[in-house]
Amino acid sequence: MLDRLIARTESAARVLLWIAIAAGLLMMLHVTADVIGRTVFNHPLAGTTEIVSGYYMIAVSFLPWAWISAKEGHIRVEIFTTSMSPRRRAWLDVGVALLTLAYVAAFTWQTFERAVHATAVRESWE
């Protein structure tokens, strides 16, 4: 049961990674087309800045998190933890994971609240 759950989350993380890679490629093509349109044809693509910052950058920044976490590819600074016992380090990892979960949950909740408010007042980008 647990093996199937882990396999599914790894598959989902891999799908999110590939979506982020595709978003990065699309972002590069979009910006390149905008630069060529602006410099060669004196006609830039409308909305490039908004689309890049509002969609592509978010996908590129946040979608790979699951894959990076699954592969333990995040940056670790082990100046103070190298002298700890493995058991103590495991407890520290659990504590940091719970703190991170609380922070990300609060960040997600506040972002959702802001998005609902912005939608309610029909906010738009200029």
PDB file of C-alpha atoms in Angstrom:
ATOM      1  CA  MET A   1       0.000   0.000   0.000  1.00  0.00           C
ATOM      2  CA  LEU A   2       2.685   2.490   1.011  1.00  0.00           C
ATOM      3  CA  ASP A   3       4.837   1.494  -1.968  1.00  0.00           C
ATOM      4  CA  ARG A   4       2.000   2.295  -4.372  1.00  0.00           C
ATOM      5  CA  LEU A   5       1.424   5.662  -2.691  1.00  0.00           C
ATOM      6  CA  ILE A   6       5.117   6.531  -2.935  1.00  0.00           C
ATOM      7  CA  ALA A   7       5.197   5.455  -6.591  1.00  0.00           C
ATOM      8  CA  ARG A   8       2.180   7.633  -7.351  1.00  0.00           C
ATOM      9  CA  THR A   9       3.643  10.693  -5.637  1.00  0.00           C
ATOM     10  CA  GLU A  10       6.938  10.188  -7.468  1.00  0.00           C
ATOM     11  CA  SER A  11       5.029   9.955 -10.751  1.00  0.00           C
ATOM     12  CA  ALA A  12       3.070  13.112  -9.927  1.00  0.00           C
ATOM     13  CA  ALA A  13       6.289  14.906  -8.974  1.00  0.00           C
ATOM     14  CA  ARG A  14       7.857  13.862 -12.274  1.00  0.00           C
ATOM     15  CA  VAL A  15       4.811  15.140 -14.216  1.00  0.00           C
ATOM     16  CA  LEU A  16       5.016  18.488 -12.407  1.00  0.00           C
ATOM     17  CA  LEU A  17       8.725  18.669 -13.214  1.00  0.00           C
ATOM     18  CA  TRP A  18       8.052  18.128 -16.912  1.00  0.00           C
ATOM     19  CA  ILE A  19       5.303  20.746 -16.880  1.00  0.00           C
ATOM     20  CA  ALA A  20       7.796  23.198 -15.329  1.00  0.00           C
ATOM     21  CA  ILE A  21      10.386  22.318 -17.989  1.00  0.00           C
ATOM     22  CA  ALA A  22       7.784  22.886 -20.710  1.00  0.00           C
ATOM     23  CA  ALA A  23       6.823  26.222 -19.128  1.00  0.00           C
ATOM     24  CA  GLY A  24      10.485  27.245 -19.083  1.00  0.00           C
ATOM     25  CA  LEU A  25      10.849  26.362 -22.760  1.00  0.00           C
ATOM     26  CA  LEU A  26       7.658  28.225 -23.667  1.00  0.00           C
ATOM     27  CA  MET A  27       8.837  31.214 -21.641  1.00  0.00           C
ATOM     28  CA  MET A  28      12.135  31.306 -23.542  1.00  0.00           C
ATOM     29  CA  LEU A  29      10.347  31.082 -26.886  1.00  0.00           C
ATOM     30  CA  HIS A  30       7.813  33.740 -25.884  1.00  0.00           C
ATOM     31  CA  VAL A  31      10.456  36.204 -24.700  1.00  0.00           C
ATOM     32  CA  THR A  32      12.600  35.522 -27.781  1.00  0.00           C
ATOM     33  CA  ALA A  33       9.615  36.180 -30.054  1.00  0.00           C
ATOM     34  CA  ASP A  34       8.910  39.388 -28.137  1.00  0.00           C
ATOM     35  CA  VAL A  35      12.512  40.593 -28.475  1.00  0.00           C
ATOM     36  CA  ILE A  36      12.595  39.768 -32.194  1.00  0.00           C
ATOM     37  CA  GLY A  37       9.220  41.464 -32.685  1.00  0.00           C
ATOM     38  CA  ARG A  38      10.386  44.549 -30.806  1.00  0.00           C
ATOM     39  CA  THR A  39      13.815  44.915 -32.421  1.00  0.00           C
ATOM     40  CA  VAL A  40      13.259  43.640 -35.961  1.00  0.00           C
ATOM     41  CA  PHE A  41       9.630  44.520 -36.666  1.00  0.00           C
ATOM     42  CA  ASN A  42       9.181  47.362 -34.146  1.00  0.00           C
ATOM     43  CA  HIS A  43       6.087  45.544 -32.872  1.00  0.00           C
ATOM     44  CA  PRO A  44       6.455  43.719 -29.521  1.00  0.00           C
ATOM     45  CA  LEU A  45       4.042  41.019 -28.399  1.00  0.00           C
ATOM     46  CA  ALA A  46       1.377  42.502 -26.162  1.00  0.00           C
ATOM     47  CA  GLY A  47       1.236  41.183 -22.604  1.00  0.00           C
ATOM     48  CA  THR A  48       4.583  39.387 -22.605  1.00  0.00           C
ATOM     49  CA  THR A  49       5.646  40.789 -19.230  1.00  0.00           C
ATOM     50  CA  GLU A  50       2.342  39.893 -17.593  1.00  0.00           C
ATOM     51  CA  ILE A  51       2.217  36.383 -19.054  1.00  0.00           C
ATOM     52  CA  VAL A  52       5.849  35.640 -18.194  1.00  0.00           C
ATOM     53  CA  SER A  53       5.613  36.935 -14.620  1.00  0.00           C
ATOM     54  CA  GLY A  54       2.098  35.689 -13.912  1.00  0.00           C
ATOM     55  CA  TYR A  55       2.209  32.228 -15.444  1.00  0.00           C
ATOM     56  CA  TYR A  56       5.560  30.963 -16.715  1.00  0.00           C
ATOM     57  CA  MET A  57       7.650  32.130 -13.751  1.00  0.00           C
ATOM     58  CA  ILE A  58       5.223  30.688 -11.223  1.00  0.00           C
ATOM     59  CA  ALA A  59       5.212  27.306 -12.960  1.00  0.00           C
ATOM     60  CA  VAL A  60       9.000  27.271 -13.313  1.00  0.00           C
ATOM     61  CA  SER A  61       9.500  28.306  -9.693  1.00  0.00           C
ATOM     62  CA  PHE A  62       6.990  26.187  -7.807  1.00  0.00           C
ATOM     63  CA  LEU A  63       6.113  23.066  -9.798  1.00  0.00           C
ATOM     64  CA  PRO A  64       9.519  21.361  -9.433  1.00  0.00           C
ATOM     65  CA  TRP A  65       9.403  21.554  -5.614  1.00  0.00           C
ATOM     66  CA  ALA A  66       7.836  18.109  -5.255  1.00  0.00           C
ATOM     67  CA  TRP A  67      10.490  16.471  -7.420  1.00  0.00           C
ATOM     68  CA  ILE A  68      13.334  18.312  -5.684  1.00  0.00           C
ATOM     69  CA  SER A  69      11.975  17.290  -2.307  1.00  0.00           C
ATOM     70  CA  ALA A  70      11.518  13.659  -3.359  1.00  0.00           C
ATOM     71  CA  LYS A  71      15.109  13.511  -4.607  1.00  0.00           C
ATOM     72  CA  GLU A  72      16.376  15.479  -1.580  1.00  0.00           C
ATOM     73  CA  GLY A  73      17.943  17.929  -3.997  1.00  0.00           C
ATOM     74  CA  HIS A  74      17.407  20.999  -1.857  1.00  0.00           C
ATOM     75  CA  ILE A  75      20.299  22.914  -0.369  1.00  0.00           C
ATOM     76  CA  ARG A  76      21.370  21.834   3.105  1.00  0.00           C
ATOM     77  CA  VAL A  77      23.772  23.693   5.307  1.00  0.00           C
ATOM     78  CA  GLU A  78      25.253  21.187   7.728  1.00  0.00           C
ATOM     79  CA  ILE A  79      27.637  23.325   9.735  1.00  0.00           C
ATOM     80  CA  PHE A  80      25.931  22.610  13.064  1.00  0.00           C
ATOM     81  CA  THR A  81      24.350  19.246  12.316  1.00  0.00           C
ATOM     82  CA  THR A  82      27.410  17.213  11.287  1.00  0.00           C
ATOM     83  CA  SER A  83      28.310  16.587  14.921  1.00  0.00           C
ATOM     84  CA  MET A  84      24.773  15.453  15.822  1.00  0.00           C
ATOM     85  CA  SER A  85      23.791  11.819  16.134  1.00  0.00           C
ATOM     86  CA  PRO A  86      21.691  10.362  13.301  1.00  0.00           C
ATOM     87  CA  ARG A  87      18.709  10.099  15.629  1.00  0.00           C
ATOM     88  CA  ARG A  88      18.951  13.776  16.604  1.00  0.00           C
ATOM     89  CA  ARG A  89      19.323  14.782  12.950  1.00  0.00           C
ATOM     90  CA  ALA A  90      16.206  12.761  12.099  1.00  0.00           C
ATOM     91  CA  TRP A  91      14.237  14.613  14.785  1.00  0.00           C
ATOM     92  CA  LEU A  92      15.575  17.918  13.498  1.00  0.00           C
ATOM     93  CA  ASP A  93      14.511  16.985   9.962  1.00  0.00           C
ATOM     94  CA  VAL A  94      11.010  16.170  11.221  1.00  0.00           C
ATOM     95  CA  GLY A  95      10.825  19.494  13.067  1.00  0.00           C
ATOM     96  CA  VAL A  96      12.023  21.446  10.050  1.00  0.00           C
ATOM     97  CA  ALA A  97       9.555  19.582   7.809  1.00  0.00           C
ATOM     98  CA  LEU A  98       6.673  20.443  10.147  1.00  0.00           C
ATOM     99  CA  LEU A  99       7.759  24.080  10.353  1.00  0.00           C
ATOM    100  CA  THR A 100       8.034  24.226   6.565  1.00  0.00           C
ATOM    101  CA  LEU A 101       4.602  22.628   6.184  1.00  0.00           C
ATOM    102  CA  ALA A 102       3.096  25.206   8.549  1.00  0.00           C
ATOM    103  CA  TYR A 103       4.758  28.071   6.669  1.00  0.00           C
ATOM    104  CA  VAL A 104       3.712  26.819   3.229  1.00  0.00           C
ATOM    105  CA  ALA A 105       0.160  26.173   4.466  1.00  0.00           C
ATOM    106  CA  ALA A 106      -0.094  29.702   5.888  1.00  0.00           C
ATOM    107  CA  PHE A 107       1.421  31.176   2.711  1.00  0.00           C
ATOM    108  CA  THR A 108      -1.006  29.201   0.534  1.00  0.00           C
ATOM    109  CA  TRP A 109      -3.974  30.193   2.682  1.00  0.00           C
ATOM    110  CA  GLN A 110      -3.057  33.895   2.575  1.00  0.00           C
ATOM    111  CA  THR A 111      -2.413  33.764  -1.164  1.00  0.00           C
ATOM    112  CA  PHE A 112      -5.790  32.111  -1.697  1.00  0.00           C
ATOM    113  CA  GLU A 113      -7.500  34.746   0.462  1.00  0.00           C
ATOM    114  CA  ARG A 114      -5.791  37.504  -1.539  1.00  0.00           C
ATOM    115  CA  ALA A 115      -6.802  35.897  -4.823  1.00  0.00           C
ATOM    116  CA  VAL A 116     -10.437  35.604  -3.712  1.00  0.00           C
ATOM    117  CA  HIS A 117     -10.433  39.253  -2.643  1.00  0.00           C
ATOM    118  CA  ALA A 118      -8.808  40.372  -5.909  1.00  0.00           C
ATOM    119  CA  THR A 119     -11.407  38.412  -7.855  1.00  0.00           C
ATOM    120  CA  ALA A 120     -14.262  39.858  -5.809  1.00  0.00           C
ATOM    121  CA  VAL A 121     -13.170  43.439  -6.496  1.00  0.00           C
ATOM    122  CA  ARG A 122     -12.432  42.569 -10.152  1.00  0.00           C
ATOM    123  CA  GLU A 123      -8.787  43.544  -9.839  1.00  0.00           C
ATOM    124  CA  SER A 124      -6.737  43.555 -13.039  1.00  0.00           C
ATOM    125  CA  TRP A 125      -3.160  44.215 -14.050  1.00  0.00           C
ATOM    126  CA  GLU A 126      -2.270  47.423 -15.788  1.00  0.00           C
TER     127      GLU A 126
END
